[in-house]
Amino acid sequence: MAKVHISNVKVLDNPAQFLNPFQFEITFQCDSDLTEDLEWKIIYVGSAESEDFDQTLDSVLVGPVSAGTHMFVFQADPPDPTTIPAGDALGVTVVLITCSFRNQEFVRVGYYVNNEYLDPEMKETPPMQPQWDQVTRNILASNPRVTRFNIDWEENSENNENKPPPSDIPNQSQQHGNMAAGMMANPVLGKVEGLAALTWFKCRQ
């Protein structure tokens, strides 16, 4: 049984300019004390055609985590526009929030993202080269897709990070690709490390 459950995610600063940071307020419940860190990531899917264009915008380690309810704001820089294919600059894509324990991903939350020009002329006749400072990003916050994976939570097991995944669970690359591809096929519109802007605190009762 999972020891950590995401109870709420709020998308902050949305809609926003494409070049603005991503901001998510994440609330999660921990059923028992964890002596090791949780690793959180924000991943931007640059193209539906290939995972080669996926960008990990940031990753943070949070822990040790005590039993109870916790909340933090996860902020990450926008994707590097120079690595996004011009044909995928506008339209619908996906942003993923993932969480792992002892190198095992156990949950991911996916959101559709629509990138478009607000200027009517640019929307009617987009420039050959994307003008990123004119692009608006709109995350479909009301319709997240949550996927959970079974992992080994026992902290006394050795070399867990070197164990292959169970045969009935695809590896992380397959998990990532399958979820992103599935979403794109049906588009609809205390220690903290790795991010100075991250705030983390235990919710007061």
mmCIF file of C-alpha atoms in Angstrom:
data_model
loop_
_atom_site.group_PDB
_atom_site.id
_atom_site.type_symbol
_atom_site.label_atom_id
_atom_site.label_comp_id
_atom_site.label_asym_id
_atom_site.label_seq_id
_atom_site.Cartn_x
_atom_site.Cartn_y
_atom_site.Cartn_z
ATOM 1 C CA MET A 1 0.000 0.000 0.000
ATOM 2 C CA ALA A 2 1.292 3.444 -0.900
ATOM 3 C CA LYS A 3 2.615 5.519 1.993
ATOM 4 C CA VAL A 4 2.291 8.857 0.182
ATOM 5 C CA HIS A 5 -0.867 10.204 -1.446
ATOM 6 C CA ILE A 6 -1.255 13.444 -3.377
ATOM 7 C CA SER A 7 -4.418 15.075 -2.057
ATOM 8 C CA ASN A 8 -4.427 18.273 -4.122
ATOM 9 C CA VAL A 9 -2.509 20.152 -6.803
ATOM 10 C CA LYS A 10 -3.218 23.800 -7.577
ATOM 11 C CA VAL A 11 -1.885 25.320 -10.789
ATOM 12 C CA LEU A 12 -0.659 28.832 -9.994
ATOM 13 C CA ASP A 13 -0.169 31.759 -12.387
ATOM 14 C CA ASN A 14 -2.382 30.274 -15.081
ATOM 15 C CA PRO A 15 -2.835 31.266 -17.877
ATOM 16 C CA ALA A 16 0.612 32.827 -18.223
ATOM 17 C CA GLN A 17 3.176 33.828 -20.785
ATOM 18 C CA PHE A 18 5.094 30.870 -22.155
ATOM 19 C CA LEU A 19 8.359 32.199 -20.714
ATOM 20 C CA ASN A 20 6.971 32.457 -17.167
ATOM 21 C CA PRO A 21 7.939 29.788 -14.621
ATOM 22 C CA PHE A 22 5.648 26.850 -13.967
ATOM 23 C CA GLN A 23 4.184 26.928 -10.448
ATOM 24 C CA PHE A 24 2.283 24.146 -8.690
ATOM 25 C CA GLU A 25 1.061 24.071 -5.100
ATOM 26 C CA ILE A 26 1.182 20.401 -4.080
ATOM 27 C CA THR A 27 -0.474 18.963 -0.978
ATOM 28 C CA PHE A 28 0.288 15.375 -0.017
ATOM 29 C CA GLN A 29 -0.410 13.013 2.852
ATOM 30 C CA CYS A 30 2.283 10.784 4.340
ATOM 31 C CA ASP A 31 0.947 7.789 6.291
ATOM 32 C CA SER A 32 4.186 7.078 8.195
ATOM 33 C CA ASP A 33 7.614 8.626 8.703
ATOM 34 C CA LEU A 34 9.999 8.307 5.753
ATOM 35 C CA THR A 35 13.715 8.416 6.533
ATOM 36 C CA GLU A 36 14.615 8.905 2.870
ATOM 37 C CA ASP A 37 13.753 11.671 0.430
ATOM 38 C CA LEU A 38 10.913 11.999 -2.018
ATOM 39 C CA GLU A 39 12.071 13.157 -5.459
ATOM 40 C CA TRP A 40 9.671 15.417 -7.349
ATOM 41 C CA LYS A 41 10.072 16.355 -11.022
ATOM 42 C CA ILE A 42 8.339 18.595 -13.545
ATOM 43 C CA ILE A 43 8.659 17.290 -17.114
ATOM 44 C CA TYR A 44 7.576 19.171 -20.254
ATOM 45 C CA VAL A 45 6.705 17.130 -23.336
ATOM 46 C CA GLY A 46 8.239 19.054 -26.223
ATOM 47 C CA SER A 47 6.822 16.873 -28.988
ATOM 48 C CA ALA A 48 4.236 14.125 -29.293
ATOM 49 C CA GLU A 49 6.440 12.442 -31.877
ATOM 50 C CA SER A 50 9.454 11.607 -29.733
ATOM 51 C CA GLU A 51 10.559 11.508 -26.099
ATOM 52 C CA ASP A 52 13.871 12.988 -27.258
ATOM 53 C CA PHE A 53 12.296 16.428 -26.902
ATOM 54 C CA ASP A 54 11.067 15.924 -23.335
ATOM 55 C CA GLN A 55 12.620 18.357 -20.859
ATOM 56 C CA THR A 56 12.976 17.841 -17.105
ATOM 57 C CA LEU A 57 12.384 21.412 -16.008
ATOM 58 C CA ASP A 58 13.487 20.800 -12.430
ATOM 59 C CA SER A 59 13.755 18.140 -9.753
ATOM 60 C CA VAL A 60 13.784 18.515 -5.984
ATOM 61 C CA LEU A 61 14.464 16.247 -3.029
ATOM 62 C CA VAL A 62 12.142 16.671 -0.059
ATOM 63 C CA GLY A 63 12.795 14.843 3.172
ATOM 64 C CA PRO A 64 12.979 13.260 5.570
ATOM 65 C CA VAL A 65 9.181 13.409 5.620
ATOM 66 C CA SER A 66 7.197 12.875 8.822
ATOM 67 C CA ALA A 67 3.725 11.410 8.978
ATOM 68 C CA GLY A 68 1.014 13.967 8.342
ATOM 69 C CA THR A 69 -0.112 16.481 5.734
ATOM 70 C CA HIS A 70 2.484 18.525 3.867
ATOM 71 C CA MET A 71 2.299 21.281 1.266
ATOM 72 C CA PHE A 72 4.893 22.986 -0.913
ATOM 73 C CA VAL A 73 5.082 25.226 -3.965
ATOM 74 C CA PHE A 74 7.112 23.658 -6.760
ATOM 75 C CA GLN A 75 8.389 26.268 -9.221
ATOM 76 C CA ALA A 76 10.396 25.503 -12.339
ATOM 77 C CA ASP A 77 11.793 27.534 -15.209
ATOM 78 C CA PRO A 78 9.954 27.290 -18.548
ATOM 79 C CA PRO A 79 11.236 24.849 -21.167
ATOM 80 C CA ASP A 80 14.130 25.833 -23.404
ATOM 81 C CA PRO A 81 12.398 26.993 -26.614
ATOM 82 C CA THR A 82 15.438 26.216 -28.755
ATOM 83 C CA THR A 83 14.931 22.465 -28.210
ATOM 84 C CA ILE A 84 11.245 22.445 -29.184
ATOM 85 C CA PRO A 85 10.538 21.611 -32.855
ATOM 86 C CA ALA A 86 8.992 24.589 -34.641
ATOM 87 C CA GLY A 87 6.038 22.436 -35.696
ATOM 88 C CA ASP A 88 5.260 21.700 -32.040
ATOM 89 C CA ALA A 89 5.601 25.260 -30.757
ATOM 90 C CA LEU A 90 1.860 25.938 -30.782
ATOM 91 C CA GLY A 91 -1.092 23.775 -29.907
ATOM 92 C CA VAL A 92 -1.611 21.118 -27.259
ATOM 93 C CA THR A 93 1.123 19.355 -25.313
ATOM 94 C CA VAL A 94 1.573 17.861 -21.835
ATOM 95 C CA VAL A 95 3.334 18.754 -18.588
ATOM 96 C CA LEU A 96 3.964 16.017 -15.999
ATOM 97 C CA ILE A 97 4.573 16.108 -12.251
ATOM 98 C CA THR A 98 6.183 12.919 -10.966
ATOM 99 C CA CYS A 99 7.209 11.681 -7.537
ATOM 100 C CA SER A 100 9.621 8.861 -6.677
ATOM 101 C CA PHE A 101 10.784 7.107 -3.532
ATOM 102 C CA ARG A 102 14.135 5.327 -3.520
ATOM 103 C CA ASN A 103 14.397 5.733 -7.315
ATOM 104 C CA GLN A 104 10.937 4.237 -7.832
ATOM 105 C CA GLU A 105 8.294 6.412 -9.431
ATOM 106 C CA PHE A 106 4.942 5.841 -7.726
ATOM 107 C CA VAL A 107 2.729 8.651 -9.041
ATOM 108 C CA ARG A 108 2.519 11.123 -11.893
ATOM 109 C CA VAL A 109 0.029 13.867 -12.608
ATOM 110 C CA GLY A 110 -0.370 14.985 -16.209
ATOM 111 C CA TYR A 111 -1.929 18.180 -17.512
ATOM 112 C CA TYR A 112 -2.759 19.260 -21.026
ATOM 113 C CA VAL A 113 -1.112 22.556 -22.005
ATOM 114 C CA ASN A 114 -2.301 24.760 -24.855
ATOM 115 C CA ASN A 115 0.175 27.255 -26.337
ATOM 116 C CA GLU A 116 -1.183 29.965 -28.626
ATOM 117 C CA TYR A 117 -0.825 33.565 -29.740
ATOM 118 C CA LEU A 118 -3.383 35.973 -28.341
ATOM 119 C CA ASP A 119 -2.791 38.558 -31.048
ATOM 120 C CA PRO A 120 -5.460 37.911 -33.742
ATOM 121 C CA GLU A 121 -3.086 38.619 -36.619
ATOM 122 C CA MET A 122 -0.375 36.305 -35.270
ATOM 123 C CA LYS A 123 -2.999 33.643 -34.560
ATOM 124 C CA GLU A 124 -4.287 33.927 -38.128
ATOM 125 C CA THR A 125 -0.834 33.978 -39.714
ATOM 126 C CA PRO A 126 1.795 32.573 -37.316
ATOM 127 C CA PRO A 127 5.366 33.722 -37.993
ATOM 128 C CA MET A 128 7.781 31.196 -39.486
ATOM 129 C CA GLN A 129 9.920 31.358 -36.349
ATOM 130 C CA PRO A 130 7.915 31.151 -33.111
ATOM 131 C CA GLN A 131 7.814 34.419 -31.184
ATOM 132 C CA TRP A 132 7.936 32.936 -27.708
ATOM 133 C CA ASP A 133 7.475 36.228 -25.895
ATOM 134 C CA GLN A 134 4.071 36.489 -27.611
ATOM 135 C CA VAL A 135 2.921 32.961 -26.786
ATOM 136 C CA THR A 136 0.448 32.350 -23.958
ATOM 137 C CA ARG A 137 0.463 29.066 -22.046
ATOM 138 C CA ASN A 138 -2.831 27.746 -20.658
ATOM 139 C CA ILE A 139 -2.765 24.632 -18.450
ATOM 140 C CA LEU A 140 -6.040 22.703 -18.309
ATOM 141 C CA ALA A 141 -5.995 22.619 -14.510
ATOM 142 C CA SER A 142 -9.494 21.171 -14.145
ATOM 143 C CA ASN A 143 -8.675 17.868 -15.844
ATOM 144 C CA PRO A 144 -5.484 16.254 -14.494
ATOM 145 C CA ARG A 145 -4.670 12.651 -15.398
ATOM 146 C CA VAL A 146 -3.290 10.761 -12.392
ATOM 147 C CA THR A 147 -1.374 7.484 -12.799
ATOM 148 C CA ARG A 148 -0.165 5.428 -9.836
ATOM 149 C CA PHE A 149 2.413 2.638 -9.762
ATOM 150 C CA ASN A 150 3.034 -0.082 -7.184
ATOM 151 C CA ILE A 151 6.495 0.127 -5.616
ATOM 152 C CA ASP A 152 8.400 -1.390 -2.711
ATOM 153 C CA TRP A 153 8.065 1.012 0.232
ATOM 154 C CA GLU A 154 10.020 -1.127 2.682
ATOM 155 C CA GLU A 155 13.065 0.861 3.727
ATOM 156 C CA ASN A 156 14.961 -2.195 4.979
ATOM 157 C CA SER A 157 15.178 -3.776 1.545
ATOM 158 C CA GLU A 158 18.674 -3.585 0.070
ATOM 159 C CA ASN A 159 19.758 -2.347 -3.350
ATOM 160 C CA ASN A 160 16.213 -1.447 -4.253
ATOM 161 C CA GLU A 161 17.388 1.002 -6.883
ATOM 162 C CA ASN A 162 19.104 -1.837 -8.764
ATOM 163 C CA LYS A 163 16.079 -4.107 -8.870
ATOM 164 C CA PRO A 164 14.230 -4.386 -12.196
ATOM 165 C CA PRO A 165 10.583 -3.322 -12.126
ATOM 166 C CA PRO A 166 7.952 -6.058 -11.646
ATOM 167 C CA SER A 167 7.041 -7.822 -14.865
ATOM 168 C CA ASP A 168 3.502 -6.415 -14.851
ATOM 169 C CA ILE A 169 4.709 -2.820 -14.597
ATOM 170 C CA PRO A 170 6.541 -1.222 -17.564
ATOM 171 C CA ASN A 171 9.839 0.512 -16.945
ATOM 172 C CA GLN A 172 9.861 4.239 -16.263
ATOM 173 C CA SER A 173 10.693 5.181 -19.846
ATOM 174 C CA GLN A 174 7.725 3.134 -21.060
ATOM 175 C CA GLN A 175 5.488 4.543 -18.340
ATOM 176 C CA HIS A 176 6.392 8.079 -19.327
ATOM 177 C CA GLY A 177 5.974 7.459 -23.026
ATOM 178 C CA ASN A 178 2.709 5.577 -22.638
ATOM 179 C CA MET A 179 1.081 8.261 -20.511
ATOM 180 C CA ALA A 180 2.246 11.193 -22.610
ATOM 181 C CA ALA A 181 1.290 9.417 -25.823
ATOM 182 C CA GLY A 182 -2.105 8.490 -24.402
ATOM 183 C CA MET A 183 -2.827 12.041 -23.351
ATOM 184 C CA MET A 184 -1.661 13.482 -26.660
ATOM 185 C CA ALA A 185 -3.827 11.014 -28.548
ATOM 186 C CA ASN A 186 -6.898 12.391 -26.764
ATOM 187 C CA PRO A 187 -6.220 16.100 -26.289
ATOM 188 C CA VAL A 188 -8.803 18.318 -24.613
ATOM 189 C CA LEU A 189 -8.440 21.772 -23.709
ATOM 190 C CA GLY A 190 13.571 18.835 6.753
ATOM 191 C CA LYS A 191 15.737 19.183 3.625
ATOM 192 C CA VAL A 192 15.022 20.731 0.343
ATOM 193 C CA GLU A 193 17.506 20.517 -2.531
ATOM 194 C CA GLY A 194 17.634 21.555 -6.158
ATOM 195 C CA LEU A 195 15.378 24.614 -6.264
ATOM 196 C CA ALA A 196 15.904 27.850 -4.368
ATOM 197 C CA ALA A 197 12.330 28.967 -4.960
ATOM 198 C CA LEU A 198 10.817 25.850 -3.375
ATOM 199 C CA THR A 199 8.962 26.404 -0.111
ATOM 200 C CA TRP A 200 8.099 23.468 2.098
ATOM 201 C CA PHE A 201 6.270 23.368 5.375
ATOM 202 C CA LYS A 202 4.130 21.081 7.494
ATOM 203 C CA CYS A 203 0.481 22.096 7.372
ATOM 204 C CA ARG A 204 -0.688 23.394 10.735
ATOM 205 C CA GLN A 205 -3.634 21.574 12.213
#
